[in-house]
Coordinates of C-alpha atoms and ligand atoms in Angstrom, one line a residue:
M34 CA -30.7 2.8 -2.9
D35 CA -30.1 1.2 0.5
P36 CA -26.4 0.4 1.0
F37 CA -27.3 -2.1 3.8
Q38 CA -28.6 -4.5 1.2
F39 CA -24.9 -5.1 0.2
K40 CA -24.2 -6.6 3.7
N41 CA -25.1 -9.9 2.2
K42 CA -25.4 -9.3 -1.5
E43 CA -22.9 -8.9 -4.3
I44 CA -22.6 -5.4 -5.8
S45 CA -22.9 -4.9 -9.6
K46 CA -20.6 -2.4 -11.4
Q47 CA -23.6 -0.1 -11.9
E48 CA -24.5 -0.2 -8.2
C49 CA -20.9 0.4 -7.2
L50 CA -20.9 3.5 -9.4
E51 CA -24.0 4.7 -7.7
L52 CA -22.4 4.2 -4.3
F53 CA -19.6 6.6 -5.5
E54 CA -22.0 9.1 -7.1
N55 CA -25.0 9.4 -4.8
D56 CA -24.0 11.6 -1.9
A57 CA -27.5 11.3 -0.4
I58 CA -26.6 7.8 0.7
F59 CA -23.0 8.7 1.9
F60 CA -23.6 8.2 5.6
D61 CA -25.6 5.0 5.1
T62 CA -22.7 3.7 3.0
L63 CA -20.3 4.3 5.8
K64 CA -22.6 2.8 8.3
A65 CA -23.2 -0.3 6.2
A66 CA -19.5 -0.7 5.7
D67 CA -18.7 -0.3 9.4
S68 CA -21.3 -2.9 10.2
V69 CA -19.6 -5.4 7.7
R70 CA -16.2 -4.5 9.3
G71 CA -17.6 -5.2 12.7
D72 CA -19.0 -8.6 11.6
L73 CA -15.6 -9.6 10.1
C74 CA -13.1 -8.0 12.5
G75 CA -15.0 -7.4 15.7
N76 CA -13.6 -4.5 17.7
V77 CA -10.0 -5.3 16.9
V78 CA -7.7 -2.8 15.0
T79 CA -4.5 -4.4 13.9
Y80 CA -1.1 -2.7 13.3
I81 CA 2.5 -3.7 12.6
L82 CA 6.0 -2.6 13.8
N83 CA 7.7 -1.9 10.5
A84 CA 10.2 0.3 8.8
N85 CA 10.4 1.7 5.3
I86 CA 13.7 1.6 3.5
N87 CA 13.8 3.5 0.3
F88 CA 17.2 2.5 -1.2
T89 CA 17.3 5.2 -3.9
N90 CA 15.2 8.1 -5.0
V91 CA 16.9 8.2 -8.5
C92 CA 14.4 6.9 -11.0
T93 CA 14.0 7.0 -14.8
G94 CA 10.2 6.9 -14.4
S95 CA 7.9 9.8 -15.3
C96 CA 4.9 9.3 -13.0
Q97 CA 3.0 12.6 -12.9
F98 CA 1.9 12.1 -9.3
C99 CA 5.4 11.5 -7.9
A100 CA 7.5 14.1 -6.0
F101 CA 9.9 11.5 -4.7
K102 CA 12.0 10.7 -7.8
V103 CA 15.0 12.8 -8.8
S104 CA 17.5 12.6 -11.6
K105 CA 21.0 11.2 -11.1
N106 CA 22.7 14.5 -10.8
S107 CA 20.3 16.1 -8.4
P108 CA 21.9 17.3 -5.1
S109 CA 19.3 15.3 -3.2
A110 CA 19.9 12.0 -5.0
F111 CA 20.9 9.0 -2.9
F112 CA 21.7 5.4 -3.6
L113 CA 22.3 2.9 -0.8
T114 CA 24.4 -0.2 -1.4
P115 CA 23.1 -3.6 -0.4
D116 CA 25.4 -3.5 2.6
Q117 CA 24.0 -0.2 3.8
I118 CA 20.4 -1.5 3.2
G119 CA 21.2 -4.6 5.3
R120 CA 22.6 -2.3 8.1
K121 CA 19.4 -0.2 8.0
A122 CA 17.3 -3.4 8.3
C123 CA 19.5 -4.3 11.4
D124 CA 18.8 -0.9 12.9
A125 CA 15.1 -1.4 12.3
K126 CA 15.2 -4.8 13.9
M127 CA 17.0 -3.4 16.9
A128 CA 14.4 -0.7 17.2
G129 CA 11.7 -3.4 17.4
A130 CA 10.6 -3.8 13.7
M131 CA 9.2 -7.1 12.5
E132 CA 9.0 -6.1 8.8
V133 CA 11.0 -3.9 6.4
C134 CA 9.2 -2.4 3.4
V135 CA 11.9 -1.9 0.8
Q136 CA 11.1 0.2 -2.3
G137 CA 13.2 2.5 -4.6
G138 CA 13.4 4.0 -8.0
L139 CA 13.8 2.3 -11.4
L140 CA 17.3 2.3 -13.0
P141 CA 18.9 0.1 -15.7
E142 CA 21.5 -1.1 -13.2
I143 CA 18.8 -2.4 -10.8
D144 CA 18.1 -5.9 -12.1
T145 CA 16.9 -9.1 -10.4
H146 CA 20.5 -9.9 -9.4
F147 CA 20.9 -6.6 -7.6
Q148 CA 17.5 -7.2 -5.8
I149 CA 18.9 -10.6 -4.7
E150 CA 22.0 -8.9 -3.4
I151 CA 19.7 -6.6 -1.3
L152 CA 17.7 -9.6 0.0
K153 CA 20.8 -11.6 0.9
S154 CA 22.4 -8.6 2.7
I155 CA 19.2 -8.1 4.8
R156 CA 19.0 -11.8 5.6
A157 CA 22.7 -12.1 6.5
Q158 CA 22.7 -9.0 8.7
T159 CA 19.4 -9.5 10.5
N160 CA 19.4 -13.4 10.9
P161 CA 21.8 -13.2 13.8
L162 CA 19.3 -10.9 15.5
G163 CA 16.3 -13.3 14.9
G164 CA 15.5 -12.2 11.3
I165 CA 12.9 -9.8 9.8
S166 CA 10.1 -10.2 7.3
I167 CA 11.1 -8.7 3.9
H168 CA 8.2 -6.9 2.2
A169 CA 9.9 -5.6 -0.9
F170 CA 9.8 -4.3 -4.5
S171 CA 6.6 -3.2 -6.2
P172 CA 5.3 -5.1 -9.2
M173 CA 6.7 -2.3 -11.3
E174 CA 10.2 -2.8 -9.7
I175 CA 9.9 -6.6 -10.2
Y176 CA 8.9 -6.3 -13.8
T177 CA 11.6 -3.7 -14.7
A178 CA 14.4 -5.6 -12.9
A179 CA 13.4 -8.9 -14.6
E180 CA 13.5 -7.1 -17.9
N181 CA 16.9 -5.6 -17.1
A182 CA 18.2 -9.1 -16.3
G183 CA 16.6 -10.7 -19.3
L184 CA 14.5 -13.0 -17.2
D185 CA 10.8 -13.9 -17.4
I186 CA 8.6 -12.8 -14.4
K187 CA 8.1 -16.4 -13.1
T188 CA 11.8 -17.1 -13.0
A189 CA 12.6 -13.7 -11.5
L190 CA 10.0 -14.2 -8.7
S191 CA 11.2 -17.8 -8.0
M192 CA 14.8 -16.5 -7.6
L193 CA 13.7 -13.6 -5.4
K194 CA 11.7 -16.0 -3.2
E195 CA 14.6 -18.3 -2.9
A196 CA 16.8 -15.3 -1.8
G197 CA 14.4 -14.4 1.0
L198 CA 11.6 -12.3 -0.4
D199 CA 8.6 -12.9 1.9
S200 CA 5.9 -10.6 0.4
I201 CA 5.4 -7.7 -2.1
P202 CA 3.9 -4.3 -1.6
G203 CA 1.0 -3.9 -4.0
T204 CA 2.0 -0.4 -5.1
A205 CA 2.4 0.8 -8.7
A206 CA -1.3 -0.1 -9.1
E207 CA -2.3 3.6 -9.1
I208 CA -5.5 3.3 -11.2
L209 CA -5.6 0.0 -13.1
V210 CA -7.1 1.6 -16.3
D211 CA -4.7 2.1 -19.2
D212 CA -6.5 5.1 -20.4
V213 CA -5.8 6.9 -17.1
R214 CA -2.3 5.4 -16.9
K215 CA -1.4 7.0 -20.3
T216 CA -1.6 10.4 -18.7
L217 CA -0.9 9.6 -15.1
C218 CA 2.2 7.3 -15.5
P219 CA 3.0 6.9 -19.1
D220 CA 6.1 4.8 -18.5
K221 CA 4.5 2.4 -16.1
I222 CA 3.5 -1.2 -16.8
S223 CA 0.0 -1.7 -18.1
A224 CA -2.9 -2.8 -15.9
D225 CA -2.7 -6.3 -17.4
D226 CA 1.1 -6.5 -16.7
W227 CA 0.5 -5.3 -13.1
E228 CA -2.0 -8.1 -12.7
K229 CA 0.3 -10.6 -14.3
V230 CA 3.1 -9.8 -11.8
V231 CA 0.9 -10.1 -8.8
K232 CA -0.9 -13.3 -9.9
T233 CA 2.5 -14.9 -10.8
A234 CA 3.7 -13.8 -7.3
H235 CA 0.7 -15.4 -5.6
R236 CA 1.1 -18.6 -7.6
T237 CA 4.8 -18.7 -6.6
G238 CA 3.7 -18.5 -3.0
I239 CA 4.5 -14.8 -2.5
P240 CA 1.5 -12.8 -1.0
T241 CA 1.1 -9.2 -1.9
T242 CA -0.9 -6.2 -0.7
C243 CA -3.0 -4.2 -3.1
T244 CA -3.5 -0.5 -3.4
I245 CA -5.3 2.2 -5.2
M246 CA -3.9 5.7 -5.5
Y247 CA -6.9 8.0 -6.1
G248 CA -8.0 11.6 -6.0
H249 CA -6.2 13.0 -9.1
I250 CA -7.4 12.7 -12.8
E251 CA -9.4 9.5 -12.5
E252 CA -13.2 9.4 -12.5
N253 CA -15.7 7.3 -10.6
K254 CA -16.0 4.7 -13.4
D255 CA -12.2 4.2 -13.3
R256 CA -12.4 3.6 -9.5
V257 CA -15.0 1.0 -10.1
E258 CA -13.0 -0.7 -12.8
H259 CA -10.0 -0.8 -10.5
L260 CA -11.9 -2.3 -7.6
F261 CA -13.5 -4.9 -9.7
R262 CA -10.2 -6.0 -11.1
L263 CA -8.8 -6.4 -7.6
K264 CA -11.8 -8.4 -6.6
R265 CA -11.5 -10.7 -9.6
I266 CA -7.7 -11.2 -8.9
Q267 CA -8.5 -12.1 -5.3
E268 CA -11.2 -14.6 -6.3
E269 CA -8.7 -16.2 -8.6
T270 CA -5.7 -16.4 -6.3
G271 CA -6.6 -15.3 -2.8
G272 CA -3.1 -13.8 -2.6
F273 CA -3.9 -10.3 -1.3
T274 CA -3.3 -9.9 2.4
E275 CA -4.8 -6.3 2.6
F276 CA -6.1 -3.4 0.6
I277 CA -4.6 0.1 1.2
P278 CA -6.3 3.1 -0.3
L279 CA -3.6 5.7 -0.9
T280 CA -5.0 9.2 -1.1
F281 CA -3.1 11.3 -3.7
L282 CA -0.9 14.0 -2.0
H283 CA -0.8 16.7 -4.5
E284 CA 1.4 19.6 -3.2
N285 CA 4.8 19.1 -4.9
T286 CA 3.8 16.9 -7.8
P287 CA 4.1 17.4 -11.6
L288 CA 0.3 17.1 -11.8
I289 CA -0.2 20.3 -9.8
K290 CA 2.8 22.1 -11.4
K291 CA 1.4 21.4 -14.9
G292 CA -2.1 22.5 -13.8
L293 CA -3.6 19.1 -14.5
V294 CA -5.3 19.0 -11.1
E295 CA -6.1 21.6 -8.5
S296 CA -6.1 19.4 -5.4
G297 CA -6.3 15.8 -4.1
A298 CA -9.4 13.9 -3.0
S299 CA -12.3 15.4 -0.9
G300 CA -12.8 14.1 2.6
L301 CA -15.9 12.3 1.3
L302 CA -14.0 10.5 -1.3
D303 CA -11.4 9.4 1.3
L304 CA -14.1 7.8 3.4
K305 CA -15.9 6.2 0.4
M306 CA -12.5 4.6 -0.4
Y307 CA -12.7 2.6 2.8
A308 CA -16.5 2.0 2.8
I309 CA -17.2 0.9 -0.8
P310 CA -14.3 -1.6 -1.0
R311 CA -15.4 -3.0 2.3
L312 CA -18.9 -3.6 1.0
L313 CA -17.5 -5.0 -2.3
F314 CA -14.7 -7.3 -0.9
K315 CA -16.5 -8.5 2.3
E316 CA -14.8 -11.7 3.6
K317 CA -12.8 -12.2 0.4
L318 CA -10.3 -9.4 1.4
P319 CA -11.0 -8.7 5.1
N320 CA -8.1 -6.3 5.8
I321 CA -8.4 -2.6 4.9
Q322 CA -5.7 -0.2 6.0
V323 CA -5.8 3.5 6.8
S324 CA -2.6 5.4 5.9
W325 CA -1.8 7.7 8.8
V326 CA 1.1 9.2 7.0
K327 CA -1.1 10.4 4.3
L328 CA -4.3 11.3 6.2
G329 CA -3.1 12.1 9.7
T330 CA -4.2 10.4 12.9
K331 CA -7.6 12.1 13.3
F332 CA -8.8 11.3 9.8
S333 CA -7.4 7.8 10.2
Q334 CA -9.5 7.3 13.3
V335 CA -12.6 8.3 11.2
G336 CA -11.5 5.9 8.4
L337 CA -11.5 3.1 11.0
C338 CA -15.2 3.8 11.6
A339 CA -15.9 3.8 7.9
G340 CA -14.8 0.3 6.9
A341 CA -11.0 0.1 7.7
N342 CA -9.6 -2.3 10.4
D343 CA -5.9 -1.9 10.2
F344 CA -3.7 1.1 11.3
G345 CA -0.7 0.2 9.2
G346 CA 2.8 0.5 10.7
T347 CA 5.3 2.5 12.7
L348 CA 7.1 3.1 9.3
M349 CA 10.1 4.7 11.2
E350 CA 11.1 6.4 8.0
E351 CA 9.0 7.8 5.2
N352 CA 10.2 9.6 2.1
I353 CA 7.5 9.3 -0.6
S354 CA 4.6 11.1 1.2
K355 CA 7.0 13.6 2.8
A356 CA 8.3 14.6 -0.7
A357 CA 4.7 15.1 -1.9
G358 CA 4.0 17.4 1.1
S359 CA 2.7 15.2 3.9
K360 CA 2.8 17.0 7.2
Y361 CA 2.1 14.0 9.4
G362 CA 5.7 12.9 10.1
S363 CA 7.6 9.8 9.2
S364 CA 7.4 7.6 12.3
M365 CA 4.8 6.7 14.9
T366 CA 5.5 4.9 18.2
Q367 CA 3.7 1.7 19.2
Q368 CA 2.4 3.6 22.2
K369 CA 0.9 6.3 20.1
I370 CA -0.7 3.9 17.6
E371 CA -2.3 2.0 20.5
N372 CA -3.6 5.2 22.1
C373 CA -5.0 6.3 18.9
I374 CA -6.9 3.0 18.5
R375 CA -8.1 2.9 22.1
Q376 CA -9.3 6.5 21.8
I377 CA -12.1 5.3 19.4
G378 CA -13.1 2.4 21.7
R379 CA -11.3 -0.3 19.8
V380 CA -8.8 -2.9 20.8
P381 CA -5.3 -2.7 19.3
K382 CA -3.6 -5.9 18.3
L383 CA -0.1 -6.4 17.0
R384 CA 0.0 -8.5 13.8
N385 CA 2.7 -9.7 11.4
T386 CA 2.8 -9.1 7.6
Q387 CA 0.4 -12.1 7.0
Y388 CA -2.1 -10.8 9.6
K389 CA -1.3 -13.4 12.3
I390 CA -1.9 -11.8 15.7
I391 CA 1.2 -11.6 17.8
E392 CA 0.6 -12.0 21.5
E393 CA 3.2 -9.9 23.2
T394 CA 5.1 -11.2 26.2
A395 CA 7.8 -8.5 26.6
P396 CA 7.0 -5.1 27.9
K397 CA 6.5 -2.4 25.2
T398 CA 9.5 -0.2 24.4
P399 CA 8.8 2.9 22.4
I400 CA 9.9 2.7 18.7
Q401 CA 12.2 5.5 17.6
T402 CA 13.0 6.7 14.2
F403 CA 16.2 4.8 13.1
Ligands
SAM1217 C1 7.0 6.0 -5.0 S1 6.7 4.4 -5.6 C2 8.1 3.4 -5.2 C3 8.2 2.1 -5.9 C4 8.4 2.2 -7.4 N1 9.2 3.2 -7.8 C5 7.0 2.2 -8.1 O1 6.7 3.2 -8.6 O2 6.4 1.2 -8.2 C6 5.5 3.7 -4.5 C7 4.1 4.2 -4.5 O3 3.9 5.4 -3.8 C8 2.7 6.0 -4.2 N2 2.8 7.5 -4.3 C9 3.8 8.1 -4.9 N3 3.6 9.4 -4.9 C10 2.4 9.6 -4.3 C11 1.6 10.8 -4.0 N4 2.0 12.0 -4.4 N5 0.5 10.6 -3.3 C12 0.1 9.4 -2.9 N6 0.8 8.3 -3.2 C13 1.9 8.4 -3.9 C14 2.3 5.4 -5.5 O4 1.1 4.6 -5.4 C15 3.5 4.6 -5.9 O5 3.1 3.4 -6.6
LIG1218 N1 -0.2 2.9 4.0 C1 1.2 3.0 3.9 C2 2.1 2.0 4.2 N2 1.5 0.8 4.7 C3 2.3 -0.4 4.7 C4 2.2 -1.1 6.0 O1 2.9 -0.4 7.0 C5 2.8 -2.5 5.9 O2 4.0 -2.5 5.2 C6 1.8 -3.5 5.3 O3 0.7 -3.4 6.0 C7 2.3 -4.9 5.2 O4 2.3 -5.5 6.5 N3 3.4 2.2 4.1 C8 3.8 3.4 3.6 O5 5.0 3.5 3.5 N4 3.0 4.4 3.3 C9 1.7 4.2 3.4 O6 1.0 5.2 3.1
LIG1219 N1 4.0 -0.4 2.2 C1 2.8 -0.5 1.5 C2 2.9 0.2 0.2 C3 3.2 1.6 0.2 C4 4.5 2.1 0.2 C5 4.8 3.4 0.1 C6 3.7 4.3 0.0 O1 3.9 5.7 -0.1 C7 2.5 3.9 0.0 C8 2.2 2.5 0.2 C9 2.4 -1.9 1.3 O2 2.5 -2.7 2.1 O3 1.9 -2.4 0.3
SF4_1220 S1 6.2 6.4 -8.6 FE1 8.0 5.0 -8.7 S2 8.4 4.7 -10.9 FE2 7.1 6.5 -10.8 S3 8.5 8.2 -10.9 FE3 8.1 7.8 -8.7 S4 9.7 6.4 -8.0 FE4 9.7 6.4 -10.3

């Protein structure tokens, strides 16, 4: 099979499976994907100045890949109030961030009304400084909070939008195959419910990102199912702004402790996860992000030559990958991101959450952890 044929041809599920399975065409697949990336994005690599805010690590969930969640009585448990979250967003804004990515655990007391308190506090505290884009609450968090409040998804999303929610992180997707979810994340919403939340968000005017968390118990056929579902959703709504493959970090997770896996993905699979979606999505979903916090800067540079075109964000703070064993730090300066992109002969461009390029006028100041 010649992967270059998919530069201007749709891929069938069977062909997609072969792209995953046939390592004899591995380098051709990367090359074909890089060529599609070049046609769509030129030599530009985008990035964003953003900050993660994880408002609690207490969670009633039981995801077997998660090393972040703790129980209520754990000595490392924390729970920020809406006021504290707003203050953190202010610190992020003052450190130069344009976006906050707000995610936390699942708890009965976190309902849509509490999420609205968070949004209002961020708005009230950052508006005097010029405001910040709020990228918050995974589809799982939206679903659970709506259920806790006794609201349907559409009403909950409309209320969140009204209170200032700009976009939604497309996490909690993991692998969108219920058979895998049954073992991987038994308490998580079904693949259809994840789809329902993101499609309702898109139809309410709230864009989302989309992700895959791979390299654990899933098989190639599950990866194919997942990617085709994302493609179909995008064809129906056009609401995904970007795709972020998240490589499973295995070290401190229940999956490893229970002996259900021995490691995470191979380096080959990591690169296929940029290349194959690039060939599959083409212009329908033109932004594919490397996750430097999960893969490190060197591997991220390679990912940018295998189909990806976005470096992600400064993050400023990161707890989820760190808990799982990431050794790549929690924050990256704007300078360092730009150097990393220039080092591979590409042109760094600052973007906002919706991928509008921001032309900078002010001199760059280094972003610090806040
Ligand atoms: C930790 S959750 C926070 C939001 C919310 N609790 C939820 O699960 O939707 C955000 C995402 O981080 C990713 N994640 C968690 N643990 C990970 C790990 N060990 N390796 C890679 N990604 C991980 C998963 O894709 C998960 O959906
Ligand atoms: N890839 C990871 C991200 N990426 C998110 C982006 O930084 C940004 O929020 C998005 O592009 C929307 O503009 N964030 C993480 O916390 N961890 C990652 O691994
Ligand atoms: N911030 C990412 C989602 C994300 C968050 C935390 C992670 O560990 C990984 C991914 C998004 O925009 O969709
Ligand atoms: S991934 Fe999210 S829902 Fe699952 S245990 Fe971790 S924090 Fe809880």
